[in-house]
Amino acid sequence: MHTPHDEQAGKALEFFREVNLELANLKSIRNLLAWDQETVMPPAGGRFRAGQSATVAALSHQKLTDPRYGAILEQLEEADELDERERINVREARRDYDRATRVPESLVRELAETTSMAYDCWVEARNDSDLESFLPWLEKVIHLARKKAACLCETDNPYDAMLEEYEPGLTVAELDPLLGALRPGLSLLTEEILTSPYQPDESLLKGEFPQVEQMELGRAVVSAMGYQWEAGRLDLSPHPFCTGLTPHDVRITTRYSEGDLSVGLFGIIHEAGHGLYEQGLDAHRFGEPTCETISLGIHESQSRLWEIYVARGRPFWQYWYGRLRRAFPGSFSATPLEEFLRAINQVRPSLIRVDADEVTYGLHVIMRYEIEKSFFDGGLEAKDVEEVWNQKMKEYLNLTPPDAARGVLQDVHWSLGLLGYFPTYLLGTVYANQLYEQARREIPDLEGSIARGEMLELLGWLRDKVHRPGRTWNASQLVERITGRPPDPDAFLRHLQEKYGELYRLD
Amino acid sequence: MHTPHDEQAGKALEFFREVNLELANLKSIRNLLAWDQETVMPPAGGRFRAGQSATVAALSHQKLTDPRYGAILEQLEEADELDERERINVREARRDYDRATRVPESLVRELAETTSMAYDCWVEARNDSDLESFLPWLEKVIHLARKKAACLCETDNPYDAMLEEYEPGLTVAELDPLLGALRPGLSLLTEEILTSPYQPDESLLKGEFPQVEQMELGRAVVSAMGYQWEAGRLDLSPHPFCTGLTPHDVRITTRYSEGDLSVGLFGIIHEAGHGLYEQGLDAHRFGEPTCETISLGIHESQSRLWEIYVARGRPFWQYWYGRLRRAFPGSFSATPLEEFLRAINQVRPSLIRVDADEVTYGLHVIMRYEIEKSFFDGGLEAKDVEEVWNQKMKEYLNLTPPDAARGVLQDVHWSLGLLGYFPTYLLGTVYANQLYEQARREIPDLEGSIARGEMLELLGWLRDKVHRPGRTWNASQLVERITGRPPDPDAFLRHLQEKYGELYRLD
């Protein structure tokens, strides 16, 4: 028997689901517009693409911030009849609604317009290595980001509100000790590695690797990882990415260098890791937060787990090295597997974050985090960023950028207003380390399977533990739930020390 | 100096333009969703694609039928300050607004749901040639179409309201005499052609035509027609089509048969004709009705003009036949150009409309028009359609469908509720004939240029006369404006008699 109270809650739930489904559809469409633009859109089509995307973004924003939706949320928060999943959906919807409604529309518009122009300026400034021309834009972006953070802030540090955008629940109070524990350890390990007399032969990955063979090998690896082609695509684009329209339509892109094997192969595995996460969401719940990815950090944990923990490891290549040799007979026939493994895990500090190896990558992220935080709690201004950047680059990586293009201008993020984004890259790796360790504990003979080319059991474990729950828990909760410990920087350091201790024969 | 009155009209115009631009953006997005689905979407993606499209359609409908938009239209209709172009935009927006608001939303939804299911049923019914299973759906579609026509009708014949959807301004009163003039003429000519002892060798177009050579040739022809590749694409799809997102992003598709040359080559030219129309719209006016295509008939006139009047003509092949021979050296080296021309213009009555030649195609359209009209003014019901169909097929084309799949079930249109659509196919050809005749009069030595491979002057003429004006005039007005005469069935008949009289050596 339904009581009138039940009926009311039922109607509210129905409205709630309808709006969420529309929001999910609009998000799919925005993703399609972006994918299309990067892969297949005719060049001239760009002229009107921004307007198309803006129209969808505005409609999404209107729908999400509709006071009727807010009222329904309140009603559902009071209702007793919701089951656990519905409660989670309401909780997550409340988070999105609050974040969307707390920033005034005028500021949203100003941010969109400013970052659109700042991005165009950044593209030119980086090309010309002309920091001066970008500084006024950086200043504006920082100014607007501070205003936005002030609207959203619920803690004593406004930077928390920026972190929350990409890694819900994450705070400076949590990040400071985590990254603080990593910095000296990463620096020390880097130094030890560099002073080892036992350096890999970096020329091994250079050679002639025709694109068609690279594509075939990449597709074979990704298929073995369990990527569902009937629900996915692989295309070429200048900047590889993954976009999930729905769990049934997940598209990854890659690029190849015919002279350098590492670009395409590890890139495609990385994006497929992202793609498997999107394909692993529970399609029956499409339109619900429980069918959405948790955070950029968890997303990155999936790409890094496959790219680094699986595909740069010995078991993986015990199976795939033969295949690689057959694909490129001229390149590896005289190279023992161990030499190849050392080459694909070479550590060398670089000026450019995206070229960085597993060990030094974290230092790039940490210096960016420290700079960004200072925008919010240290009064750092645009004009002083380069000086701080170069100081930290010297201190952490012992490098000096020869120009701004290879220094403070290298990343797109700040021009787009994406402050708070960088830490997720390193967090993802910390999560990946912990998840992979746990998978090794729980899956009998995991690495033996991988060495036989079998990776579906690992995928099944990730599906079950990480993909299916959607936004049921936040990143930190999920990691703790699965591994029994919160995100653990020391475990990550131990992994690095062990792995690179062996590869570089450190004491 | 601006008066307050000016200012008010200015604000209204601004709002008007904004909404129109949003509507145009949403239309682009719907087109992208459809293009993506037919060409590149992963198969499993279909599960959520209908929902994505429905979300955009609903948002468009809400925007178009918003009473604030209606009020602004009224205000602008009263305003004195509008220039000619603005007046046209308001007039066309009024037409769209009225048509969208006069049909109650419940009926719109019922039609969408019914036709979606009717379509699925039609696919199966045609596969199994099982008319019985489709009849209940056809009955429902006719019933709902009648209701819709009753909401929209402004004349004494409700079928006019259906024609208006695809060919604004067109009425039964205009169509009856036009098609009535064509029917006996087409039947007579078909008979004469069939009894001619001088029949073409139809085997000429069969052979081995590798897809890659067909694609290269097709791309070369389409490039010479002036198709802008930086604003366009060519892809494969099972059912060739053209979709224009904006004048800067127009995508055509094609399919090839490696055993039959005529499928791919003329298909690609046909779609490129549509594409040139979309690319020729005035991009500076994107978002205005004056940057929209007039009607399906005018659209078809552009595809037919290129496909038939240009690409099945002697001048075209005087240039391209050498190229064709080089592409397929085994096939045409021994075939004189005249034999090839006769083969690509063969007339033979067929059961299937889409396979029909230039002469008999009109008879397929006319019988469908007569049947559809009877749904509205003759009380024809679904259960009796097959009998009428087969009678007309016998009378007009002297053929008897062996089953419903090759008879009344062959076309998708009725399942989708697209009643009133068919006449535009034939009208397009009548327009094309008249436009091409006029182009020959106005462009000095047009066919001499085509025989030298030069087609850009023709494109320039079409851009100027047909593409640029957008919806400034309706189809019939435009044709009369350009050629000095309203759509003229007799001119079309004369063309056919002359062309086929020569090809078949008729007296």
PDB file of C-alpha atoms in Angstrom, chain B residues 217-341:
ATOM      1  CA  LEU B 217      37.428   9.359 -58.891  1.00  0.00           C
ATOM      2  CA  GLY B 218      34.445  10.464 -56.821  1.00  0.00           C
ATOM      3  CA  ARG B 219      36.598  12.845 -54.796  1.00  0.00           C
ATOM      4  CA  ALA B 220      38.099  14.283 -57.952  1.00  0.00           C
ATOM      5  CA  VAL B 221      34.673  14.928 -59.495  1.00  0.00           C
ATOM      6  CA  VAL B 222      33.288  16.443 -56.309  1.00  0.00           C
ATOM      7  CA  SER B 223      36.358  18.665 -55.954  1.00  0.00           C
ATOM      8  CA  ALA B 224      35.893  19.872 -59.521  1.00  0.00           C
ATOM      9  CA  MET B 225      32.260  20.682 -58.670  1.00  0.00           C
ATOM     10  CA  GLY B 226      33.639  23.067 -56.064  1.00  0.00           C
ATOM     11  CA  TYR B 227      32.954  21.115 -52.888  1.00  0.00           C
ATOM     12  CA  GLN B 228      34.991  22.700 -50.095  1.00  0.00           C
ATOM     13  CA  TRP B 229      36.864  19.987 -48.233  1.00  0.00           C
ATOM     14  CA  GLU B 230      37.991  22.279 -45.424  1.00  0.00           C
ATOM     15  CA  ALA B 231      34.279  22.690 -44.698  1.00  0.00           C
ATOM     16  CA  GLY B 232      33.250  19.146 -45.444  1.00  0.00           C
ATOM     17  CA  ARG B 233      33.838  15.423 -45.158  1.00  0.00           C
ATOM     18  CA  LEU B 234      33.056  12.302 -47.134  1.00  0.00           C
ATOM     19  CA  ASP B 235      32.388   9.080 -45.245  1.00  0.00           C
ATOM     20  CA  LEU B 236      30.838   5.705 -45.823  1.00  0.00           C
ATOM     21  CA  SER B 237      27.359   4.823 -44.611  1.00  0.00           C
ATOM     22  CA  PRO B 238      24.819   2.191 -45.582  1.00  0.00           C
ATOM     23  CA  HIS B 239      22.309   4.855 -46.669  1.00  0.00           C
ATOM     24  CA  PRO B 240      24.062   7.831 -48.303  1.00  0.00           C
ATOM     25  CA  PHE B 241      23.025  11.226 -47.026  1.00  0.00           C
ATOM     26  CA  CYS B 242      24.168  14.786 -46.569  1.00  0.00           C
ATOM     27  CA  THR B 243      24.000  16.733 -43.365  1.00  0.00           C
ATOM     28  CA  GLY B 244      24.894  20.367 -42.897  1.00  0.00           C
ATOM     29  CA  LEU B 245      25.758  21.343 -39.340  1.00  0.00           C
ATOM     30  CA  THR B 246      26.629  24.848 -40.486  1.00  0.00           C
ATOM     31  CA  PRO B 247      27.756  26.227 -43.865  1.00  0.00           C
ATOM     32  CA  HIS B 248      31.281  25.562 -42.598  1.00  0.00           C
ATOM     33  CA  ASP B 249      30.661  21.926 -41.690  1.00  0.00           C
ATOM     34  CA  VAL B 250      28.798  19.909 -44.301  1.00  0.00           C
ATOM     35  CA  ARG B 251      29.215  16.158 -44.370  1.00  0.00           C
ATOM     36  CA  ILE B 252      28.256  13.780 -47.141  1.00  0.00           C
ATOM     37  CA  THR B 253      28.317  10.016 -47.155  1.00  0.00           C
ATOM     38  CA  THR B 254      28.309   7.419 -49.852  1.00  0.00           C
ATOM     39  CA  ARG B 255      28.474   3.697 -50.401  1.00  0.00           C
ATOM     40  CA  TYR B 256      30.117   1.727 -53.162  1.00  0.00           C
ATOM     41  CA  SER B 257      29.361  -1.450 -55.002  1.00  0.00           C
ATOM     42  CA  GLU B 258      32.543  -2.963 -56.376  1.00  0.00           C
ATOM     43  CA  GLY B 259      30.463  -4.767 -58.972  1.00  0.00           C
ATOM     44  CA  ASP B 260      28.368  -1.833 -60.172  1.00  0.00           C
ATOM     45  CA  LEU B 261      29.837   1.525 -61.031  1.00  0.00           C
ATOM     46  CA  SER B 262      26.600   3.483 -60.964  1.00  0.00           C
ATOM     47  CA  VAL B 263      25.892   3.072 -57.231  1.00  0.00           C
ATOM     48  CA  GLY B 264      28.844   5.004 -55.821  1.00  0.00           C
ATOM     49  CA  LEU B 265      29.702   7.549 -58.468  1.00  0.00           C
ATOM     50  CA  PHE B 266      26.267   9.028 -59.086  1.00  0.00           C
ATOM     51  CA  GLY B 267      25.440   8.710 -55.409  1.00  0.00           C
ATOM     52  CA  ILE B 268      28.407  10.792 -54.377  1.00  0.00           C
ATOM     53  CA  ILE B 269      27.627  13.447 -56.989  1.00  0.00           C
ATOM     54  CA  HIS B 270      24.013  13.532 -55.819  1.00  0.00           C
ATOM     55  CA  GLU B 271      25.000  14.041 -52.186  1.00  0.00           C
ATOM     56  CA  ALA B 272      27.621  16.588 -53.151  1.00  0.00           C
ATOM     57  CA  GLY B 273      24.866  18.543 -54.892  1.00  0.00           C
ATOM     58  CA  HIS B 274      23.038  18.661 -51.559  1.00  0.00           C
ATOM     59  CA  GLY B 275      26.308  19.534 -49.855  1.00  0.00           C
ATOM     60  CA  LEU B 276      27.064  22.438 -52.175  1.00  0.00           C
ATOM     61  CA  TYR B 277      23.693  23.931 -51.284  1.00  0.00           C
ATOM     62  CA  GLU B 278      24.481  23.742 -47.567  1.00  0.00           C
ATOM     63  CA  GLN B 279      27.988  25.107 -48.065  1.00  0.00           C
ATOM     64  CA  GLY B 280      26.557  27.905 -50.205  1.00  0.00           C
ATOM     65  CA  LEU B 281      24.310  29.325 -47.494  1.00  0.00           C
ATOM     66  CA  ASP B 282      25.416  32.692 -46.204  1.00  0.00           C
ATOM     67  CA  ALA B 283      27.504  31.863 -43.139  1.00  0.00           C
ATOM     68  CA  HIS B 284      27.448  35.477 -42.004  1.00  0.00           C
ATOM     69  CA  ARG B 285      23.765  35.007 -41.340  1.00  0.00           C
ATOM     70  CA  PHE B 286      24.119  31.715 -39.451  1.00  0.00           C
ATOM     71  CA  GLY B 287      21.247  31.508 -37.014  1.00  0.00           C
ATOM     72  CA  GLU B 288      18.847  33.382 -39.295  1.00  0.00           C
ATOM     73  CA  PRO B 289      16.196  31.837 -41.546  1.00  0.00           C
ATOM     74  CA  THR B 290      17.957  33.622 -44.408  1.00  0.00           C
ATOM     75  CA  CYS B 291      20.806  31.167 -43.779  1.00  0.00           C
ATOM     76  CA  GLU B 292      18.536  28.129 -44.006  1.00  0.00           C
ATOM     77  CA  THR B 293      17.564  25.921 -46.912  1.00  0.00           C
ATOM     78  CA  ILE B 294      14.160  26.632 -48.411  1.00  0.00           C
ATOM     79  CA  SER B 295      12.600  23.247 -48.807  1.00  0.00           C
ATOM     80  CA  LEU B 296      13.263  19.627 -49.579  1.00  0.00           C
ATOM     81  CA  GLY B 297      12.269  20.297 -53.183  1.00  0.00           C
ATOM     82  CA  ILE B 298      14.905  22.982 -53.641  1.00  0.00           C
ATOM     83  CA  HIS B 299      17.407  20.759 -51.845  1.00  0.00           C
ATOM     84  CA  GLU B 300      16.596  17.927 -54.219  1.00  0.00           C
ATOM     85  CA  SER B 301      16.822  20.285 -57.179  1.00  0.00           C
ATOM     86  CA  GLN B 302      20.474  20.858 -56.345  1.00  0.00           C
ATOM     87  CA  SER B 303      21.336  17.182 -56.013  1.00  0.00           C
ATOM     88  CA  ARG B 304      19.418  16.259 -59.156  1.00  0.00           C
ATOM     89  CA  LEU B 305      20.845  19.125 -61.168  1.00  0.00           C
ATOM     90  CA  TRP B 306      24.376  17.898 -60.541  1.00  0.00           C
ATOM     91  CA  GLU B 307      23.623  14.208 -60.672  1.00  0.00           C
ATOM     92  CA  ILE B 308      21.418  14.153 -63.749  1.00  0.00           C
ATOM     93  CA  TYR B 309      21.673  17.369 -65.703  1.00  0.00           C
ATOM     94  CA  VAL B 310      25.418  17.655 -65.311  1.00  0.00           C
ATOM     95  CA  ALA B 311      26.813  14.219 -64.549  1.00  0.00           C
ATOM     96  CA  ARG B 312      24.657  12.086 -66.811  1.00  0.00           C
ATOM     97  CA  GLY B 313      25.181  14.456 -69.728  1.00  0.00           C
ATOM     98  CA  ARG B 314      27.523  14.261 -72.710  1.00  0.00           C
ATOM     99  CA  PRO B 315      29.594  17.393 -71.912  1.00  0.00           C
ATOM    100  CA  PHE B 316      30.520  16.077 -68.471  1.00  0.00           C
ATOM    101  CA  TRP B 317      31.757  12.783 -69.845  1.00  0.00           C
ATOM    102  CA  GLN B 318      33.608  14.397 -72.718  1.00  0.00           C
ATOM    103  CA  TYR B 319      35.988  15.465 -69.981  1.00  0.00           C
ATOM    104  CA  TRP B 320      35.676  12.682 -67.393  1.00  0.00           C
ATOM    105  CA  TYR B 321      35.437   9.611 -69.617  1.00  0.00           C
ATOM    106  CA  GLY B 322      39.203   9.555 -70.158  1.00  0.00           C
ATOM    107  CA  ARG B 323      39.736   9.669 -66.438  1.00  0.00           C
ATOM    108  CA  LEU B 324      37.210   6.881 -65.904  1.00  0.00           C
ATOM    109  CA  ARG B 325      38.953   4.735 -68.489  1.00  0.00           C
ATOM    110  CA  ARG B 326      42.293   5.267 -66.795  1.00  0.00           C
ATOM    111  CA  ALA B 327      40.791   4.362 -63.410  1.00  0.00           C
ATOM    112  CA  PHE B 328      39.221   1.133 -64.718  1.00  0.00           C
ATOM    113  CA  PRO B 329      41.287   0.181 -67.740  1.00  0.00           C
ATOM    114  CA  GLY B 330      39.728  -3.265 -68.033  1.00  0.00           C
ATOM    115  CA  SER B 331      36.174  -2.004 -68.332  1.00  0.00           C
ATOM    116  CA  PHE B 332      35.714   0.800 -70.811  1.00  0.00           C
ATOM    117  CA  SER B 333      38.632   0.754 -73.205  1.00  0.00           C
ATOM    118  CA  ALA B 334      36.513  -0.790 -75.938  1.00  0.00           C
ATOM    119  CA  THR B 335      33.340   1.163 -75.178  1.00  0.00           C
ATOM    120  CA  PRO B 336      32.650   4.310 -77.212  1.00  0.00           C
ATOM    121  CA  LEU B 337      31.488   7.307 -75.197  1.00  0.00           C
ATOM    122  CA  GLU B 338      28.044   7.188 -76.824  1.00  0.00           C
ATOM    123  CA  GLU B 339      27.472   3.635 -75.627  1.00  0.00           C
ATOM    124  CA  PHE B 340      28.493   4.602 -72.110  1.00  0.00           C
ATOM    125  CA  LEU B 341      26.118   7.569 -72.142  1.00  0.00           C
TER     126      LEU B 341
END
